[in-house]
Coordinates of C-alpha atoms in Angstrom, one line a residue:
X1 CA -15.2 39.9 46.2
X2 CA -11.6 39.8 47.6
X3 CA -10.1 43.2 48.4
X4 CA -7.4 44.3 46.0
X5 CA -4.0 43.8 47.5
X6 CA -1.5 46.6 47.4
X7 CA 1.5 46.0 45.1
X8 CA 3.9 45.9 48.0
X9 CA 2.1 43.3 50.0
X10 CA 3.7 39.8 50.3
X11 CA 1.8 36.9 48.9
X12 CA -0.5 35.3 51.5
X13 CA 0.1 31.7 52.6
X14 CA -2.7 30.5 50.4
X15 CA -1.1 32.0 47.3
X16 CA 2.2 30.5 48.2
X17 CA 0.6 27.1 48.5
X18 CA -0.8 27.6 45.0
X19 CA 2.6 28.5 43.7
X20 CA 4.3 25.5 45.3
X21 CA 1.6 22.9 44.5
X22 CA 0.4 24.1 41.1
X23 CA 2.5 26.7 39.3
X24 CA 5.9 25.2 39.9
X25 CA 4.9 21.7 38.8
X26 CA 3.3 23.3 35.8
X27 CA 6.6 25.1 35.0
X28 CA 8.4 21.8 35.3
X29 CA 6.2 19.9 32.9
X30 CA 4.7 22.6 30.7
X31 CA 2.7 20.1 28.6
X32 CA 5.7 17.9 27.9
X33 CA 4.0 14.7 29.0
X34 CA 1.3 14.9 26.4
X35 CA 3.5 16.2 23.6
X36 CA 4.4 13.5 21.0
X37 CA 7.3 15.3 19.3
X38 CA 11.1 15.3 19.9
X39 CA 12.9 18.5 20.8
X40 CA 16.4 19.4 19.7
X41 CA 19.1 19.0 22.4
X42 CA 22.2 21.2 22.8
X43 CA 25.6 19.8 22.9
X44 CA 25.9 20.3 26.6
X45 CA 27.5 17.4 28.5
X46 CA 25.3 18.1 31.6
X47 CA 22.2 17.3 29.6
X48 CA 23.7 14.0 28.3
X49 CA 24.8 13.0 31.8
X50 CA 21.3 13.7 33.2
X51 CA 19.8 11.6 30.4
X52 CA 22.2 8.7 31.2
X53 CA 21.2 9.0 34.9
X54 CA 17.5 9.0 34.2
X55 CA 17.9 6.1 31.7
X56 CA 19.4 4.1 34.6
X57 CA 22.9 3.8 33.0
X58 CA 25.7 3.4 35.5
X59 CA 29.5 3.7 34.8
X60 CA 29.4 6.3 32.0
X61 CA 30.0 10.1 32.0
X62 CA 30.0 12.5 29.1
X63 CA 32.8 15.1 28.7
X64 CA 33.3 17.8 26.1
X65 CA 36.5 17.3 24.1
X66 CA 38.1 20.7 23.2
X67 CA 41.1 19.3 21.4
X68 CA 42.8 16.0 20.3
X69 CA 46.2 16.9 21.8
X70 CA 47.9 14.1 23.8
X71 CA 47.5 15.8 27.2
X72 CA 43.7 16.2 26.7
X73 CA 43.3 12.6 25.6
X74 CA 45.4 11.3 28.5
X75 CA 43.2 13.1 31.0
X76 CA 40.1 11.3 29.9
X77 CA 38.9 8.5 32.2
X78 CA 39.4 5.1 30.6
X79 CA 38.0 3.4 28.8
X80 CA 36.4 5.8 26.4
X81 CA 33.3 4.0 25.1
X82 CA 32.5 6.3 22.2
X83 CA 32.6 9.8 20.7
X84 CA 29.7 12.0 19.6
X85 CA 30.3 14.6 16.9
X86 CA 27.9 17.5 16.3
X87 CA 28.3 19.4 13.0
X88 CA 26.4 20.4 9.9
X89 CA 25.1 17.2 8.3
X90 CA 27.1 15.8 5.4
X91 CA 26.6 12.8 3.2
X92 CA 29.8 10.8 4.2
X93 CA 28.7 7.5 2.8
X94 CA 31.2 7.7 0.0
X95 CA 34.0 8.3 2.5
X96 CA 33.5 5.0 4.3
X97 CA 32.7 1.3 3.6
X98 CA 29.7 -0.4 5.0
X99 CA 30.3 -3.0 7.7
X100 CA 30.1 -6.5 6.4
X101 CA 26.9 -8.4 7.1
X102 CA 28.5 -10.7 9.6
X103 CA 30.2 -7.8 11.4
X104 CA 27.0 -5.6 11.3
X105 CA 25.0 -8.3 13.0
X106 CA 27.3 -8.0 16.1
X107 CA 26.7 -4.2 16.3
X108 CA 23.7 -2.6 18.0
X109 CA 22.8 0.1 15.5
X110 CA 19.5 2.0 15.1
X111 CA 18.4 4.2 12.2
X112 CA 17.0 7.6 13.2
X113 CA 13.4 7.5 12.2
X114 CA 12.1 10.8 13.8
X115 CA 13.3 14.4 13.5
X116 CA 15.3 16.1 16.2
X117 CA 16.2 12.9 18.1
X118 CA 19.8 12.4 16.8
X119 CA 21.3 13.1 20.3
X120 CA 19.4 10.1 21.8
X121 CA 20.1 7.9 18.8
X122 CA 23.9 8.7 19.0
X123 CA 23.9 8.0 22.7
X124 CA 22.0 4.7 22.2
X125 CA 24.4 3.6 19.5
X126 CA 27.3 4.0 21.9
X127 CA 26.0 2.7 25.2
X128 CA 24.4 -0.4 23.7
X129 CA 27.8 -1.4 22.3
X130 CA 29.7 -0.8 25.6
X131 CA 29.8 -4.1 27.4
X132 CA 31.3 -2.8 30.6
X133 CA 28.4 -0.4 31.3
X134 CA 25.4 -1.2 33.5
X135 CA 22.3 -0.2 31.4
X136 CA 19.7 -0.5 34.1
X137 CA 16.5 -2.4 33.9
X138 CA 14.5 -0.4 31.2
X139 CA 17.4 -0.2 28.7
X140 CA 18.6 -3.8 29.4
X141 CA 15.1 -5.1 28.6
X142 CA 14.9 -2.9 25.5
X143 CA 18.3 -4.0 24.2
X144 CA 17.4 -7.7 24.7
X145 CA 14.0 -7.1 23.0
X146 CA 15.6 -5.4 19.9
X147 CA 18.7 -7.5 19.5
X148 CA 17.3 -9.4 16.5
X149 CA 15.7 -6.3 14.9
X150 CA 17.0 -4.6 11.8
X151 CA 18.4 -1.0 12.2
X152 CA 15.2 0.4 10.8
X153 CA 13.0 -1.6 13.2
X154 CA 15.3 -0.6 16.1
X155 CA 14.9 3.0 15.1
X156 CA 11.2 2.7 15.2
X157 CA 11.3 1.0 18.6
X158 CA 13.4 3.9 20.0
X159 CA 10.9 6.4 18.5
X160 CA 8.0 4.7 20.2
X161 CA 9.7 4.1 23.5
X162 CA 7.8 6.5 25.7
X163 CA 10.2 6.2 28.6
X164 CA 13.1 7.5 26.4
X165 CA 11.1 10.2 24.6
X166 CA 10.0 11.8 27.9
X167 CA 13.5 11.9 29.2
X168 CA 14.8 13.3 25.9
X169 CA 12.1 16.0 26.1
X170 CA 12.7 16.9 29.7
X171 CA 14.9 19.7 28.5
X172 CA 12.3 21.1 26.1
X173 CA 10.7 24.5 26.7
X174 CA 7.3 25.6 25.4
X175 CA 9.0 27.6 22.6
X176 CA 11.0 24.5 21.5
X177 CA 7.8 22.5 21.2
X178 CA 6.0 25.3 19.3
X179 CA 9.0 25.6 16.9
X180 CA 9.0 21.9 16.3
X181 CA 5.3 21.7 15.7
X182 CA 5.5 24.7 13.3
X183 CA 8.3 23.1 11.3
X184 CA 6.3 19.9 11.0
X185 CA 3.2 21.8 10.0
X186 CA 5.2 23.6 7.2
X187 CA 6.6 20.4 5.9
X188 CA 3.2 18.7 6.0
X189 CA 1.4 21.5 4.2
X190 CA 2.3 20.5 0.6
X191 CA 1.1 17.0 1.3
X192 CA -2.3 18.4 2.3
X193 CA -2.5 20.1 -1.0
X194 CA -1.8 16.9 -2.8
X195 CA 1.7 17.7 -4.0
X196 CA 3.4 15.2 -1.7
X197 CA 5.9 15.8 1.1
X198 CA 8.2 18.7 0.6
X199 CA 11.5 17.0 0.9
X200 CA 14.6 19.1 1.4
X201 CA 17.5 18.6 -0.9
X202 CA 20.7 17.2 0.6
X203 CA 22.4 20.4 -0.2
X204 CA 19.9 22.4 1.8
X205 CA 20.2 19.9 4.7
X206 CA 24.0 20.3 4.6
X207 CA 23.6 24.0 4.7
X208 CA 21.2 24.3 7.6
X209 CA 20.8 21.1 9.6
X210 CA 23.1 20.1 12.5
X211 CA 23.4 16.5 13.4
X212 CA 24.9 14.2 16.1
X213 CA 26.5 11.0 15.0
X214 CA 28.6 8.5 16.9
X215 CA 32.0 6.8 16.6
X216 CA 32.5 3.6 18.4
X217 CA 35.4 1.0 18.7
X218 CA 34.0 -2.5 18.5
X219 CA 36.1 -5.6 18.4
X220 CA 39.3 -3.7 17.3
X221 CA 37.4 -2.0 14.5
X222 CA 36.3 1.6 14.4
X223 CA 32.7 2.3 13.2
X224 CA 30.8 5.5 12.4
X225 CA 27.3 5.0 13.6
X226 CA 25.2 7.7 11.9
X227 CA 21.5 7.2 12.4
X228 CA 20.8 8.8 9.0
X229 CA 22.8 6.1 7.2
X230 CA 21.3 2.7 6.6
X231 CA 24.3 0.7 7.9
X232 CA 27.3 1.1 10.2
X233 CA 30.3 2.5 8.4
X234 CA 33.7 0.9 8.9
X235 CA 36.7 3.2 9.3
X236 CA 39.1 0.3 9.6
X237 CA 41.0 -1.6 12.3
X238 CA 42.2 0.2 15.4
X239 CA 43.7 -0.4 18.8
X240 CA 42.3 0.8 22.1
X241 CA 45.0 3.5 22.4
X242 CA 44.7 4.9 18.9
X243 CA 41.1 5.0 17.9
X244 CA 40.5 8.6 19.0
X245 CA 43.3 9.8 16.7
X246 CA 41.7 7.9 13.8
X247 CA 38.4 9.7 14.5
X248 CA 40.3 12.9 14.4
X249 CA 41.7 12.1 11.0
X250 CA 38.1 11.3 9.8
X251 CA 36.7 14.5 11.3
X252 CA 39.5 16.6 9.7
X253 CA 38.4 15.3 6.3
X254 CA 34.8 16.5 7.0
X255 CA 35.9 19.8 8.3
X256 CA 38.0 20.7 5.2
X257 CA 34.8 20.6 3.2
X258 CA 33.7 23.8 4.8
X259 CA 35.2 27.2 4.9
X260 CA 36.7 28.2 8.3
X261 CA 33.9 30.6 9.1
X262 CA 31.2 28.2 8.1
X263 CA 32.1 25.2 10.3
X264 CA 30.6 25.0 13.8
X265 CA 31.1 21.8 15.6
X266 CA 31.3 20.1 19.0
X267 CA 32.9 16.9 20.2
X268 CA 31.6 14.9 23.2
X269 CA 33.1 11.7 24.5
X270 CA 31.3 9.0 26.5
X271 CA 33.9 7.7 29.0
X272 CA 34.0 5.7 32.1
X273 CA 32.6 7.5 35.1
X274 CA 35.6 8.0 37.5
X275 CA 33.5 8.2 40.6
X276 CA 32.9 4.4 40.9
X277 CA 36.6 3.7 40.5
X278 CA 37.5 6.3 43.1
X279 CA 35.0 4.8 45.6
X280 CA 36.6 1.4 45.0
X281 CA 40.1 2.9 45.6
X282 CA 38.8 4.5 48.8
X283 CA 37.3 1.2 50.0
X284 CA 40.7 -0.6 49.5
X285 CA 42.5 2.3 51.2
X286 CA 40.2 2.0 54.3
X287 CA 40.5 -1.8 54.3
X288 CA 44.3 -1.5 54.4
X289 CA 44.2 1.1 57.1
X290 CA 42.0 -1.1 59.2
X291 CA 44.5 -4.0 58.6
X292 CA 47.5 -1.9 59.6
X293 CA 45.8 -0.7 62.8
X294 CA 45.0 -4.3 63.7
X295 CA 48.6 -5.4 63.2
X296 CA 49.8 -2.4 65.3
X297 CA 47.4 -3.2 68.0
X298 CA 48.4 -6.9 68.0
X299 CA 52.2 -6.5 67.9
X300 CA 52.6 -3.2 69.6
X301 CA 49.6 -2.7 72.0
X302 CA 51.1 0.5 73.4
X303 CA 51.9 2.1 70.1
X304 CA 49.3 4.9 70.6
X305 CA 50.9 5.7 73.9
X306 CA 54.5 5.5 72.7
X307 CA 54.0 8.1 70.1
X308 CA 52.8 11.5 71.1
X309 CA 49.0 11.6 71.5
X310 CA 48.7 14.7 69.5
X311 CA 50.5 13.1 66.6
X312 CA 48.1 10.1 66.6
X313 CA 45.1 12.4 66.8
X314 CA 46.5 14.5 63.9
X315 CA 47.0 11.3 61.9
X316 CA 43.4 10.3 62.6
X317 CA 41.9 13.7 62.0
X318 CA 39.5 13.5 59.0
X319 CA 40.8 10.0 58.3
X320 CA 38.2 7.4 57.3
X321 CA 38.6 4.1 59.1
X322 CA 35.2 2.6 58.3
X323 CA 32.1 3.0 56.1
X324 CA 31.1 6.5 55.1
X325 CA 27.8 7.2 53.4
X326 CA 28.9 10.6 52.0
X327 CA 31.8 9.0 50.1
X328 CA 29.7 6.0 49.0
X329 CA 31.6 3.4 51.1
X330 CA 29.4 0.8 52.8
X331 CA 30.2 -2.0 55.2
X332 CA 29.1 -4.7 52.7
X333 CA 31.7 -3.4 50.2
X334 CA 34.5 -3.5 52.8
X335 CA 33.6 -7.0 53.8
X336 CA 34.0 -8.3 50.3
X337 CA 37.5 -7.0 49.9
X338 CA 40.2 -9.6 50.4
X339 CA 43.8 -8.4 51.1
X340 CA 46.8 -10.4 50.0
X341 CA 48.7 -12.8 52.3
X342 CA 51.6 -10.4 52.4
X343 CA 49.4 -7.5 53.5
X344 CA 47.8 -9.4 56.4
X345 CA 51.1 -10.9 57.6
X346 CA 51.3 -10.0 61.3
X347 CA 55.1 -10.6 61.8
X348 CA 58.3 -9.1 60.6
X349 CA 57.2 -5.4 60.9
X350 CA 58.6 -2.6 62.9
X351 CA 56.5 0.1 64.4
X352 CA 58.3 2.7 62.3
X353 CA 57.6 0.7 59.1
X354 CA 54.0 0.3 59.9
X355 CA 53.5 3.9 60.8
X356 CA 55.3 5.0 57.6
X357 CA 52.9 2.8 55.6
X358 CA 50.0 4.3 57.5
X359 CA 51.1 7.8 56.7
X360 CA 51.3 6.9 53.0
X361 CA 47.8 5.5 53.1
X362 CA 46.5 8.6 54.9
X363 CA 48.1 10.9 52.2
X364 CA 46.6 8.7 49.5
X365 CA 43.2 8.8 51.1
X366 CA 43.3 12.6 51.2
X367 CA 43.9 12.7 47.4
X368 CA 41.2 10.1 46.7
X369 CA 38.6 11.9 48.8
X370 CA 39.5 15.3 47.1
X371 CA 38.9 13.7 43.7
X372 CA 35.6 12.2 44.9
X373 CA 34.6 15.6 46.2
X374 CA 35.4 17.2 42.9
X375 CA 33.4 14.6 41.0
X376 CA 30.4 15.0 43.3
X377 CA 30.6 18.8 42.9
X378 CA 30.7 18.3 39.1
X379 CA 27.6 16.1 39.3
X380 CA 25.8 18.7 41.4
X381 CA 26.7 21.4 38.9
X382 CA 25.3 19.3 36.1
X383 CA 22.1 18.6 38.1
X384 CA 21.6 22.3 38.8
X385 CA 22.2 23.3 35.2
X386 CA 19.6 20.6 34.1
X387 CA 17.2 21.6 36.8
X388 CA 17.1 25.2 35.6
X389 CA 16.8 24.1 31.9
X390 CA 13.9 21.7 32.7
X391 CA 11.8 24.6 34.0
X392 CA 9.7 26.5 31.6
X393 CA 8.2 29.6 33.3
X394 CA 6.2 30.9 30.3
X395 CA 3.0 29.1 31.4
X396 CA 3.4 30.5 34.9
X397 CA 3.9 34.0 33.5
X398 CA 0.9 33.7 31.3
X399 CA -1.3 32.5 34.2
X400 CA 0.1 35.3 36.3
X401 CA -0.8 37.9 33.7
X402 CA -4.3 36.4 33.2
X403 CA -4.8 36.7 37.0
X404 CA -3.9 40.3 37.1
X405 CA -5.9 41.1 33.9
X406 CA -8.9 39.4 35.5
X407 CA -8.5 41.3 38.7
X408 CA -7.7 44.7 37.1
X409 CA -4.3 44.9 38.8
X410 CA -2.1 45.1 35.8
X411 CA -1.6 48.9 36.1
X412 CA -0.6 48.4 39.8
X413 CA 2.0 45.8 38.9
X414 CA 3.4 47.9 36.0
X415 CA 3.7 50.9 38.4
X416 CA 6.0 48.9 40.6
X417 CA 8.5 48.0 37.8

């Protein structure tokens, strides 16, 4: 028998190994891999962004929209691919017209066929209609595979896509899974007694259930893609610049159906990820700086000596003049950029003109790199938030308690609290 450790003793290396190799992974997975349900997801942009990343989607980022004022809308990266609205579920079929059969055939739309999965269905109904996004191999194959399916069959395909379900459930905790299983058990109980499924009335659903649905502009037409409706719902023609305000008008009609203290909602937008565009801007900036330095070296070989050495060093301090892994600029990207004939012209320039242009490019690079740094910091913040949410420590705590109960050390532990 191992001697009882005093409460103040540090864990021995063997116990630390167990913690790192067994307990932490157990906290991360917590039975999710084998669980066949779908958990509810909060309206947290970080969770949606992590889902997009794990799906393999590139070029999209989710933001929370706090208001529809012009300044807020102008600040969104363009294009905005779609909007996700979370609110108490309402039957809005009478407020909109169904898309015509010909139009609907050009829209990727899936019915929601499983409970608690509306976040993923809303996201899918947006990204599969955004032609400028890179979906990644798994979703590209899935989109191609389901392109001829009906909305109902697409919904079933999503529900049975294990890759998607596991990513969706990566934010589930043990209590979430237990609550979901309990609700399913309660709903299934009447069927076991031979009375059929206990269906909730629409009024009860409206009073209790919260639901994500999507708004997407497609071919100059605005559609409401609600997985609980059979078909896409047309909200009429729109332009690229005005469709968000048309969504606002539609949401205002829904919100007026509730009392002010009864309406809780959230609005998320799926917009272009600004990081890729910023990296492209930085690549062009470096290419132009390289070109300017080459022209200066050709026409004025002594330009570095003519101007004070400290001034040149100050100009070059923190200035990128080539590939940089931290900023995402690689040699291959720089090599593919082709400057205009006017930019590569090596005659007709004065040293002062060239240095003035160089200073402008250096200032522009500082601004671009600051924006890249902010975006990367935002992504790290999202990852940290998701990382903490993915861990479920309850199984670890239970195992820890069982260990102390088995070894008779519970009183010693309680005495230290």
